[in-house]
Short mmCIF file of C-alpha atoms in Angstrom, two decimals:
data_model
loop_
_atom_site.label_atom_id
_atom_site.label_comp_id
_atom_site.label_asym_id
_atom_site.label_seq_id
_atom_site.Cartn_x
_atom_site.Cartn_y
_atom_site.Cartn_z
CA MET A 962 29.15 -16.85 -26.23
CA LEU A 963 31.57 -20.17 -26.93
CA TYR A 964 33.70 -21.00 -24.28
CA ILE A 965 36.55 -23.62 -24.84
CA TYR A 966 37.29 -26.52 -22.00
CA VAL A 967 40.77 -27.69 -22.03
CA ARG A 968 43.27 -29.77 -19.77
CA ALA A 969 46.42 -27.52 -19.32
CA PRO A 970 49.23 -27.74 -17.10
CA GLY A 971 48.99 -24.00 -16.29
CA PRO A 972 47.00 -20.74 -17.38
CA GLY A 973 50.50 -19.71 -18.83
CA ALA A 974 50.60 -22.55 -21.05
CA VAL A 975 47.30 -21.95 -22.83
CA ILE A 976 48.04 -18.25 -22.52
CA ARG A 977 51.60 -18.91 -24.59
CA LEU A 978 49.95 -21.53 -27.37
CA LEU A 979 47.39 -18.56 -27.86
CA GLU A 980 50.11 -16.22 -28.59
CA ARG A 981 51.79 -18.33 -30.93
CA PHE A 982 48.40 -19.36 -32.71
CA SER A 983 47.08 -15.93 -33.15
CA GLY A 984 50.52 -14.49 -34.72
CA VAL A 985 50.02 -10.47 -35.18
CA ALA A 986 45.89 -10.78 -34.46
CA PRO A 987 44.93 -8.96 -31.47
CA TRP A 988 43.53 -11.24 -28.61
CA GLU A 989 42.17 -11.42 -25.26
CA ILE A 990 41.79 -14.56 -22.98
CA SER A 991 40.25 -15.49 -19.32
CA VAL A 992 41.41 -18.78 -18.13
CA THR A 993 39.74 -20.36 -15.04
CA PRO A 994 41.90 -22.59 -12.47
CA ALA A 995 41.81 -26.38 -13.12
CA ASP A 996 38.90 -27.92 -11.82
CA LEU A 997 39.69 -30.56 -9.02
CA HIS A 998 37.92 -33.51 -10.16
CA SER A 999 38.35 -33.36 -14.19
CA GLY A 1000 41.34 -31.22 -14.37
CA TYR A 1001 39.48 -28.96 -16.93
CA ARG A 1002 39.76 -25.21 -17.35
CA CYS A 1003 37.30 -22.93 -18.97
CA LEU A 1004 38.77 -20.39 -21.74
CA SER A 1005 37.07 -17.27 -22.78
CA VAL A 1006 38.97 -16.37 -26.10
CA SER A 1007 38.06 -12.90 -28.32
CA LEU A 1008 39.22 -14.61 -31.55
CA THR A 1009 37.67 -14.73 -34.96
CA ASP A 1010 38.32 -18.48 -35.33
CA GLN A 1011 37.60 -20.26 -32.02
CA VAL A 1012 37.02 -23.85 -33.58
CA ALA A 1013 40.38 -23.47 -35.21
CA PHE A 1014 42.19 -22.72 -31.72
CA ALA A 1015 40.12 -25.49 -30.10
CA ASN A 1016 42.00 -27.73 -32.78
CA TYR A 1017 45.21 -26.38 -32.13
CA LEU A 1018 45.00 -26.84 -28.28
CA ALA A 1019 43.93 -30.57 -29.01
CA ARG A 1020 46.83 -31.18 -31.25
CA CYS A 1021 49.34 -29.26 -29.16
CA LEU A 1022 48.38 -30.61 -25.83
CA ARG A 1023 47.49 -34.27 -27.03
CA ASP A 1024 44.17 -34.10 -25.24
CA ASN A 1025 40.46 -33.96 -26.31
CA VAL A 1026 39.09 -30.14 -26.18
CA PHE A 1027 35.51 -29.48 -25.75
CA ILE A 1028 33.64 -26.03 -27.13
CA VAL A 1029 30.48 -25.19 -25.21
CA ASP A 1030 28.24 -22.77 -27.20
CA ALA A 1031 25.66 -21.33 -24.43
CA SER A 1032 23.81 -18.66 -26.59
CA ASN A 1033 20.39 -18.37 -28.34
CA GLY A 1034 18.45 -20.67 -25.63
CA ARG A 1035 20.72 -23.70 -26.12
CA LEU A 1036 23.49 -25.60 -25.14
CA GLN A 1037 25.72 -27.38 -27.46
CA VAL A 1038 28.98 -29.31 -26.36
CA THR A 1039 31.20 -30.13 -29.26
CA GLN A 1040 34.17 -32.31 -28.77
CA TYR A 1041 37.72 -31.90 -30.78
CA ASP A 1042 39.68 -34.85 -30.93
CA HIS A 1043 43.35 -35.04 -30.50
CA ASP A 1044 44.02 -37.45 -33.18
CA ASN A 1045 42.80 -35.50 -35.75
CA SER A 1046 45.22 -33.25 -37.50
CA ASP A 1047 43.02 -31.16 -39.83
CA SER A 1048 42.56 -27.82 -38.39
CA SER A 1049 39.53 -27.47 -39.92
CA ALA A 1050 37.99 -30.59 -38.30
CA GLU A 1051 34.34 -30.98 -37.37
CA GLY A 1052 33.79 -31.85 -34.08
CA ILE A 1053 31.39 -34.23 -32.68
CA CYS A 1054 28.67 -32.94 -30.85
CA THR A 1055 28.04 -34.67 -27.95
CA ILE A 1056 25.20 -32.54 -25.83
CA ASP A 1057 22.62 -30.00 -27.77
CA VAL A 1058 19.98 -29.04 -25.36
CA ARG A 1059 17.46 -26.49 -25.27
CA VAL A 1060 17.97 -23.97 -22.02
CA SER A 1061 15.01 -22.06 -20.31
CA SER A 1062 14.61 -18.62 -20.31
CA ILE A 1063 14.01 -18.83 -16.56
CA PRO A 1064 17.40 -18.20 -15.20
CA LEU A 1065 17.23 -20.58 -12.19
CA ILE A 1066 15.85 -23.65 -14.27
CA GLY A 1067 18.25 -22.61 -17.27
CA HIS A 1068 21.20 -22.72 -14.84
CA ARG A 1069 20.16 -25.87 -13.34
CA GLN A 1070 19.87 -27.42 -17.01
CA VAL A 1071 23.25 -26.34 -18.38
CA THR A 1072 24.56 -27.81 -14.95
CA ARG A 1073 23.15 -31.07 -15.44
CA ALA A 1074 24.21 -30.97 -18.94
CA LEU A 1075 27.91 -30.39 -18.37
CA LYS A 1076 27.78 -32.99 -15.67
CA SER A 1077 26.64 -35.64 -18.00
CA ALA A 1078 29.76 -34.54 -20.12
CA SER A 1079 32.03 -35.06 -17.11
CA LEU A 1080 32.97 -31.46 -17.54
CA PRO A 1081 32.59 -28.74 -14.79
CA SER A 1082 30.17 -25.95 -14.56
CA TRP A 1083 32.37 -23.23 -15.35
CA VAL A 1084 30.37 -21.46 -17.71
CA THR A 1085 27.91 -20.79 -14.92
CA ARG A 1086 29.92 -19.05 -12.50
CA LEU A 1087 32.06 -17.24 -14.84
CA LYS A 1088 30.30 -13.75 -14.05
CA HIS A 1089 31.41 -14.70 -10.09
CA LEU A 1090 35.28 -15.04 -10.54
CA LYS A 1091 37.12 -12.29 -9.64
CA ALA A 1092 39.38 -11.20 -12.49
CA VAL A 1093 43.20 -11.14 -12.22
CA PRO A 1094 45.63 -10.19 -14.48
CA TYR A 1095 47.85 -13.09 -15.39
CA GLU A 1096 51.21 -11.05 -15.35
CA THR A 1097 50.90 -10.78 -11.43
CA VAL A 1098 51.50 -14.44 -11.16
CA ALA A 1099 53.25 -15.26 -14.38
CA VAL A 1100 56.52 -15.66 -12.66
CA LEU A 1101 54.86 -18.00 -10.03
CA ASP A 1102 53.21 -19.97 -12.77
CA GLN A 1103 56.57 -20.42 -14.82
CA ARG A 1104 58.34 -21.75 -11.81
CA ASP A 1105 55.36 -24.24 -11.03
CA LEU A 1106 54.66 -22.17 -7.56
CA LEU A 1107 51.40 -21.30 -8.38
CA VAL A 1108 48.69 -22.31 -6.34
CA GLU A 1109 45.37 -21.37 -7.84
CA ALA A 1110 42.33 -19.79 -6.34
CA GLY A 1111 38.84 -21.32 -7.12
CA ASP A 1112 37.39 -17.76 -7.09
CA VAL A 1113 39.79 -16.05 -9.66
CA ARG A 1114 39.95 -16.17 -13.23
CA TYR A 1115 43.14 -15.08 -15.03
CA THR A 1116 43.16 -12.57 -17.97
CA ALA A 1117 45.67 -11.26 -20.59
CA GLN A 1118 45.48 -9.67 -24.06
CA GLY A 1119 48.17 -9.35 -26.63
CA ASN A 1120 48.87 -7.24 -29.80
CA MET A 1121 46.24 -4.87 -28.98
CA PRO A 1122 46.40 -1.58 -30.91
CA ASP A 1123 47.60 1.72 -28.51
#
């Protein structure tokens, strides 16, 4: 599974950028609150080209974006630079480690690897976060009144066929 780490002012900013990027293609997104120390949010996005979306986020937000691939017994963290204007640009692989199949050891390895890259360990906690539809907090977020709880993830979807 691929996850995108990005620093964004609010969950609504990322959702609106995804709406612009996807056009008429269907999409779903899950956005964590911003980490207190690093400011990074973790996105779980259902798109056909998540790498192009990560490049798009890096260019729009003028910040580095990371893609975390936690599948097939490996953890790979790839950094996409905001200075590169090419949407098909290759990222820089910053971490590539084999993860143990024993859950407790694998969890520790992932947490340690993300910490060494100065990224929060959202990947290990996503299953434990309560899903809250973004529509319920959209007005607060748009008025900059949203106080993000650390135990939720904001979800949204668009262009879904009926």
